[in-house]
Coordinates of C-alpha atoms in Angstrom, one line a residue:
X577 CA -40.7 -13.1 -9.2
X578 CA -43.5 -14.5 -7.3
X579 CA -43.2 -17.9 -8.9
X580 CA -39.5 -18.2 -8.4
X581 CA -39.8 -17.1 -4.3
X582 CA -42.5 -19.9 -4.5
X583 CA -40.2 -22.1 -5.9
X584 CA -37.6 -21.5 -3.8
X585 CA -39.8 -22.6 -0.9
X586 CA -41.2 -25.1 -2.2
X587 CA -37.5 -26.4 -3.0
X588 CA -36.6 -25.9 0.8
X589 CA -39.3 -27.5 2.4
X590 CA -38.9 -30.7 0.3
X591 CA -35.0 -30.9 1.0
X592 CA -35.6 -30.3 5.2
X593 CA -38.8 -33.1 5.2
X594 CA -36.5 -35.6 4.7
X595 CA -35.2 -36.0 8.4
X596 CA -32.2 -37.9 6.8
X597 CA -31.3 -34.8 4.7
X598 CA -31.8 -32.5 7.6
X599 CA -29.4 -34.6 9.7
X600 CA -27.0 -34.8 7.2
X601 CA -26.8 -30.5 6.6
X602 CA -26.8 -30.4 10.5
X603 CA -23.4 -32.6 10.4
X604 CA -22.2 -30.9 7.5
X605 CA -22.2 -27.3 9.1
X606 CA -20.9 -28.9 12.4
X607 CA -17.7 -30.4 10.5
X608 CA -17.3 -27.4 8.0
X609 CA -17.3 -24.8 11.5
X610 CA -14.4 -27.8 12.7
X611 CA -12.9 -26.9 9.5
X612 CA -12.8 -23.1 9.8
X613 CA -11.0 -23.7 13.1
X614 CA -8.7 -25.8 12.1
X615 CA -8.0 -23.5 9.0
X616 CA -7.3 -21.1 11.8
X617 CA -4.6 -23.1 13.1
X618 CA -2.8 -23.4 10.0
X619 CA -2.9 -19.9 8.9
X620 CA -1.7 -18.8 12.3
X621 CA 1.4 -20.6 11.9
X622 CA 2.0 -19.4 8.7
X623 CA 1.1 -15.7 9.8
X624 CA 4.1 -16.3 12.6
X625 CA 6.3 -17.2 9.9
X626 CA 5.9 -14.0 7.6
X627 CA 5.9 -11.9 10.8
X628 CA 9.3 -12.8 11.3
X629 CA 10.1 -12.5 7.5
X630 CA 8.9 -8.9 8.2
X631 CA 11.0 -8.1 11.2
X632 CA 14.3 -9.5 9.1
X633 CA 13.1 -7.0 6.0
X634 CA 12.5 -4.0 8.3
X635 CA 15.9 -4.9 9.8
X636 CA 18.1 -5.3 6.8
X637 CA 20.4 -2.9 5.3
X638 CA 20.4 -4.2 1.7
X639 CA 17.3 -2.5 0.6
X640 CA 17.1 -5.9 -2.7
X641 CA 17.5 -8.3 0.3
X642 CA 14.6 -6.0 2.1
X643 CA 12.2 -6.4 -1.2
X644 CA 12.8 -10.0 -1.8
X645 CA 11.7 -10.3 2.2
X646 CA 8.5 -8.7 1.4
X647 CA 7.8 -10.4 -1.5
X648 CA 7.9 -13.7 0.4
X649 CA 5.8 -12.1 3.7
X650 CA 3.3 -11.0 1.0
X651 CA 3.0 -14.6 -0.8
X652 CA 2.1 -15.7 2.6
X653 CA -0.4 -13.3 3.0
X654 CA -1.9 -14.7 -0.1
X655 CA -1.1 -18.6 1.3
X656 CA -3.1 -17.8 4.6
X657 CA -6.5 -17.3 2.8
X658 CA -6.0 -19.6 0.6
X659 CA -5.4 -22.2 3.1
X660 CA -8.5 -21.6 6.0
X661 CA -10.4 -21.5 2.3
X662 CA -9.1 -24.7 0.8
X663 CA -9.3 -26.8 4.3
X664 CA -13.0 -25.4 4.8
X665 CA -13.9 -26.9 1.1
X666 CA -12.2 -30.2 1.5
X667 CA -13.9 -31.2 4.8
X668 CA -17.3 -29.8 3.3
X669 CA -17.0 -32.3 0.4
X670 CA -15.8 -34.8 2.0
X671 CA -18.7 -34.2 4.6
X672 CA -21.0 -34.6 2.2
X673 CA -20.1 -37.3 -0.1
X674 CA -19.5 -39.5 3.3
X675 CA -22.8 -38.4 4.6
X676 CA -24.8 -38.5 1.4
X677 CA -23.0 -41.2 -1.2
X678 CA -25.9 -41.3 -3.6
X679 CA -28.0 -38.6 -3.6
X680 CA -31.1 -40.6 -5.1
X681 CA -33.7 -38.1 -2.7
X682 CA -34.8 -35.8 -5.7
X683 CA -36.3 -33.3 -3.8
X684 CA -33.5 -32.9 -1.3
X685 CA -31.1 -32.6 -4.6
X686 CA -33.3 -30.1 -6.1
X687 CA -33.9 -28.3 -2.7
X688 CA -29.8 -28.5 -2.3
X689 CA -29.4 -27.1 -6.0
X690 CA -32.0 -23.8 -5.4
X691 CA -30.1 -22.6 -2.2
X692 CA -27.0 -23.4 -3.9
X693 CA -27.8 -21.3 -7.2
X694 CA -29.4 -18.8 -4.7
X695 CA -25.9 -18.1 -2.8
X696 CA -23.9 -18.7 -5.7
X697 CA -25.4 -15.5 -7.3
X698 CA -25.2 -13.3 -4.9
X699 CA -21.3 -14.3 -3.7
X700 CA -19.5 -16.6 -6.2
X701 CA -19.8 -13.6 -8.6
X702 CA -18.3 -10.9 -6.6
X703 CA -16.0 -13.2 -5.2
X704 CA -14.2 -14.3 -8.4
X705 CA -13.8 -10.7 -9.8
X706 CA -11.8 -10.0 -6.6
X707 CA -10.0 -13.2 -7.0
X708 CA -8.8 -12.2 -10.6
X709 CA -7.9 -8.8 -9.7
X710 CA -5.9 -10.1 -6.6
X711 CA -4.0 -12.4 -8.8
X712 CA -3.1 -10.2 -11.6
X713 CA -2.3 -7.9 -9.0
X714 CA 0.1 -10.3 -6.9
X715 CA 1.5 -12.1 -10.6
X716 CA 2.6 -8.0 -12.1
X717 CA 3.8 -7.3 -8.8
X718 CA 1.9 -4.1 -8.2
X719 CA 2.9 -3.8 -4.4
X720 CA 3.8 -5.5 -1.6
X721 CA 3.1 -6.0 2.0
X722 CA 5.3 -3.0 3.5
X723 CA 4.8 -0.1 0.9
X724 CA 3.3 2.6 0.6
X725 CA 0.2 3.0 -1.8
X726 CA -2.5 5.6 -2.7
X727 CA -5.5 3.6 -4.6
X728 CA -7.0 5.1 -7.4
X729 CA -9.9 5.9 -8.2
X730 CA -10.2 7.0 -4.5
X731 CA -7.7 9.9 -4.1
X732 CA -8.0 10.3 -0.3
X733 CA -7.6 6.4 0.2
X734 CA -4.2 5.9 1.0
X735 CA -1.4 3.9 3.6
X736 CA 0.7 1.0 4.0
X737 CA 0.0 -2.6 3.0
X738 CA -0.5 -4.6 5.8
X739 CA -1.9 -7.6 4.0
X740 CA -2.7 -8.5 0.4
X741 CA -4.6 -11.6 -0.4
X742 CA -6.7 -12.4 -3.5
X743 CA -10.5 -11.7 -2.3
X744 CA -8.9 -8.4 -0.6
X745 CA -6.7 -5.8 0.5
X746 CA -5.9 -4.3 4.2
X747 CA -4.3 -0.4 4.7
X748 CA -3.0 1.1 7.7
X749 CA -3.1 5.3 7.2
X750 CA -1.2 7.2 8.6
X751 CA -3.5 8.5 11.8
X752 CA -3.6 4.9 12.4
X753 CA -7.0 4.4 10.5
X754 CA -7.3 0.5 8.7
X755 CA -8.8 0.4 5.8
X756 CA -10.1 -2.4 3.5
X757 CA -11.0 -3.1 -0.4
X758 CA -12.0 -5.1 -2.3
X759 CA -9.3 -6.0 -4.9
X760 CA -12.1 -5.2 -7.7
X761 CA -12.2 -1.9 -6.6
X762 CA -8.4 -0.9 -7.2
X763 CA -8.0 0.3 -10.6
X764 CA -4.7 1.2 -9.9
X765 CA -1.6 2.3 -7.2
X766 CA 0.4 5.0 -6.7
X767 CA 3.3 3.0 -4.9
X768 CA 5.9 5.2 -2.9
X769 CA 9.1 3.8 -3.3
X770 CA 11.2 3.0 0.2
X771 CA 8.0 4.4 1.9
X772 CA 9.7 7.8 1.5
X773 CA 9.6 11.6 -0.2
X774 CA 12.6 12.9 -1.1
X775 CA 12.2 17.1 -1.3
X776 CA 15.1 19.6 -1.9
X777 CA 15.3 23.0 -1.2
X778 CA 17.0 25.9 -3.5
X779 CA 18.2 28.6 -1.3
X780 CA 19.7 31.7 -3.1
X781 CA 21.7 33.8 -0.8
X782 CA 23.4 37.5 -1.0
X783 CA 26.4 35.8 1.6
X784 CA 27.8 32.6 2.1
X785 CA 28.8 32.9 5.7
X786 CA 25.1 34.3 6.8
X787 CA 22.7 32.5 4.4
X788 CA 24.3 28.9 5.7
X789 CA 24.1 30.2 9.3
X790 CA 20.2 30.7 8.5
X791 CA 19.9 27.6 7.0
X792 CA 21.2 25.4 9.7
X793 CA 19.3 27.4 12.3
X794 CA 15.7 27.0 10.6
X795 CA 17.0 22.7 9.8
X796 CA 17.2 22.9 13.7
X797 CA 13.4 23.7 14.1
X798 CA 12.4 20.7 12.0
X799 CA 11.0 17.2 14.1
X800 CA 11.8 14.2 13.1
X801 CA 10.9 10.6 13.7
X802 CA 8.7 7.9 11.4
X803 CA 5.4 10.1 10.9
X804 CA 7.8 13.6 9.9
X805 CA 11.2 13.6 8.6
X806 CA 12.8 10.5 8.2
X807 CA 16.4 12.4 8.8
X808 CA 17.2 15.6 9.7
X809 CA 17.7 18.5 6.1
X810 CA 21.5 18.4 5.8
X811 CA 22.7 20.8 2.9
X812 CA 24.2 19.0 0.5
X813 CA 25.9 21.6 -1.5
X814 CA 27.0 25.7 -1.8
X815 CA 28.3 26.8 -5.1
X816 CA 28.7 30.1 -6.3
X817 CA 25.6 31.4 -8.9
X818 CA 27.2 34.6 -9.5
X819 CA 28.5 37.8 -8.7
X820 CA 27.1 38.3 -5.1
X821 CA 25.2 35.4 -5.4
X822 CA 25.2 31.6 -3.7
X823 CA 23.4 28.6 -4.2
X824 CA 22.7 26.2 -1.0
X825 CA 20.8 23.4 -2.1
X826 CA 19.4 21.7 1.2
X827 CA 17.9 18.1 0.7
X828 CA 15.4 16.0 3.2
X829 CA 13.3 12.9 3.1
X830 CA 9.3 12.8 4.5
X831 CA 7.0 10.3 4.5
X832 CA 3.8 10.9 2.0
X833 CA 1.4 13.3 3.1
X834 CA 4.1 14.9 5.5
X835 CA 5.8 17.2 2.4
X836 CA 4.4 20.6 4.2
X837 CA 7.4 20.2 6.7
X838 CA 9.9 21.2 3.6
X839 CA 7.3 22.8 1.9
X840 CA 5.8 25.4 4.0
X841 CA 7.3 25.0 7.5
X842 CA 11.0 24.8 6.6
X843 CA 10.3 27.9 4.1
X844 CA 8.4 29.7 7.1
X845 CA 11.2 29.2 9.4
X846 CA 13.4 30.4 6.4
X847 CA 12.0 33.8 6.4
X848 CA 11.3 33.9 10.0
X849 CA 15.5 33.6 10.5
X850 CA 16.1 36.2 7.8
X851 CA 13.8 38.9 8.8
X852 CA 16.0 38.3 12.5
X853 CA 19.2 39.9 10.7
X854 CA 20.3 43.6 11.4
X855 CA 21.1 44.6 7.9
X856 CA 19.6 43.7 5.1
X857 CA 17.9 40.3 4.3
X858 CA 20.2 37.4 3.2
X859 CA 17.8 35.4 0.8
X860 CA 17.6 37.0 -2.3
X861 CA 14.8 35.3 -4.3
X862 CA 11.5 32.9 -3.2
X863 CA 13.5 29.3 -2.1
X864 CA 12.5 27.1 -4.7
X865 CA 11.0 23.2 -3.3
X866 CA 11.5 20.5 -5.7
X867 CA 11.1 16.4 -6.2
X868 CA 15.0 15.3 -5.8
X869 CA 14.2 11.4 -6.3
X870 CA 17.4 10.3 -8.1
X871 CA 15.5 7.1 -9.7
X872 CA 13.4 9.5 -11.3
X873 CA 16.3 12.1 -12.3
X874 CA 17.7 9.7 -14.3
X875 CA 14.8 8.3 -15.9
X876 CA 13.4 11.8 -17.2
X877 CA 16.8 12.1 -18.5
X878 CA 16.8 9.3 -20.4
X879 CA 13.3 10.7 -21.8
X880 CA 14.7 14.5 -22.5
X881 CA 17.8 13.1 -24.2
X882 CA 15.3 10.7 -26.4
X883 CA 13.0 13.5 -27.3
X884 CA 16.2 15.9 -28.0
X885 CA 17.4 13.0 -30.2
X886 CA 14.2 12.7 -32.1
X887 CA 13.8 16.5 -32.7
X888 CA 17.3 16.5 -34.7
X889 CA 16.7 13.5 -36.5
X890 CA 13.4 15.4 -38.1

């Protein structure tokens, strides 16, 4: 270890003796600091131009049209790193091989090649495995800028995209918190489609007339907006279960991490309106909370019918 830190200064004392050497790296960081601002220039632009591709997909009513839209804003995300990157590491070589056409100085080379090696290993590494994990992420499409994601392994790490680029990803929670990673460190996404919960209710009621009169005063008491219920709980059926017995099946949408609402506050306010009634209560059995997501309805279909059919073939 000793020898190699000896080295190393050795190496770095040679390359800045040279006054023409020193000179020259004094240019060099002047033009690639030019660069970076000039990179900044570009990617500016292009972050104007996928801000308004985001304002057309938040607007849109054709939710393909609104996922095509967020596929371009998040290749542009990717296209504005890649950018201030690429102009910073053109004007640097360019830099050099103008200010240093042949590099006969052997100590300045191997001076050059030591901090070089010395950076390298401690960036160039970690860098590249972000890299690769940004771009198998971007090519499979795991998410885009918009959604809605909780990052695995981390199960508290959660939010919406804000921007994706290879060496990283940026997350905006929901109490407004931003958070970055590394791309290396996703290991995988839970992605919530259209940004929204969709939660139904099972209501079994003793009388028609009364148990829908509860319901729609306890729907009253629920807030909505962006951060609670997307729409206000509308029952979307009553059918008769049996002698005595109804079925009001109320259904809502909540943004992740805001399912209490339907879960415990809409069932509080349930109870709360049937113990108000004079006679007896109207809500026979425990209202029973359940995913409604019709994507997912029909693919666990698909899955039980499969399974059903395999069964009777054995």
């Amino acid at each position: 270890m000793d020898t190699f830190v000896q080295d190393l200064a050795n190496g770095v004392n040679s390359f800045f003796a040279s006054s023409t050497a020193a000179r020259s790296v004094i240019v060099l960081f002047v033009a690639i600091i030019a660069a970076y601002w000039i990179s900044r220039f570009f990617a500016r632009a292009i972050i104007r131009v996928a801000q308004r591709i985001a304002v057309s997909a938040d607007s849109t009513s054709d939710e393909e049209r609104a996922i095509q839209l967020r596929r371009v804003e998040t290749y542009l995300s990717v296209t504005t790193a890649l950018v201030r990157a690429g102009v910073v590491a053109v004007v640097a070589y360019f830099a050099w091989r103008f200010l240093i056409p042949d590099t006969n100085d052997s100590a300045a080379a191997i001076g050059a090649g030591t901090i070089f090696v010395v950076l390298a290993g401690g960036t160039i590494g970690m860098l590249l495995r972000d890299i690769t994990t940004g771009a198998t992420m971007i090519i499979e499409r795991w998410f885009t800028v918009g959604d809605f994601i909780k990052v695995e392994p981390f199960g508290d790490v959660s939010g919406v995209v804000e921007r994706a680029t290879l060496r990283s990803t940026r997350l905006r929670g929901l109490n407004g918190e931003i958070i970055w990673l590394h791309n290396q460190q996703i290991q995988g996404v839970r992605v919530t489609p259209r940004g929204l919960r969709t939660e139904a209710v099972d209501i079994f009621v003793r009388d028609k007339e009364k148990g829908q009169k509860i319901v729609t005063e306890a729907m009253a008491t629920i807030p909505t907006g962006t951060l609670m219920l997307a729409e206000p709980l509308r029952i979307m059926s009553i059918e008769e279960w049996g002698k005595n017995l109804w079925r009001i099946v109320v259904q809502g949408q909540t943004t992740p991490g805001r399912e209490w609402l339907i879960e415990q506050y809409f069932i509080d306010a349930l109870k709360e309106c049937d113990d108000k009634q004079e006679s007896r209560k109207v809500i026979i059995r425990e209202p029973i909370v359940r995913y409604a997501d019709p994507t997912a309805e029909r693919k666990f279909k698909r899955a039980i019918r499969i399974a059903r059919d395999q069964k009777i073939n054995k």
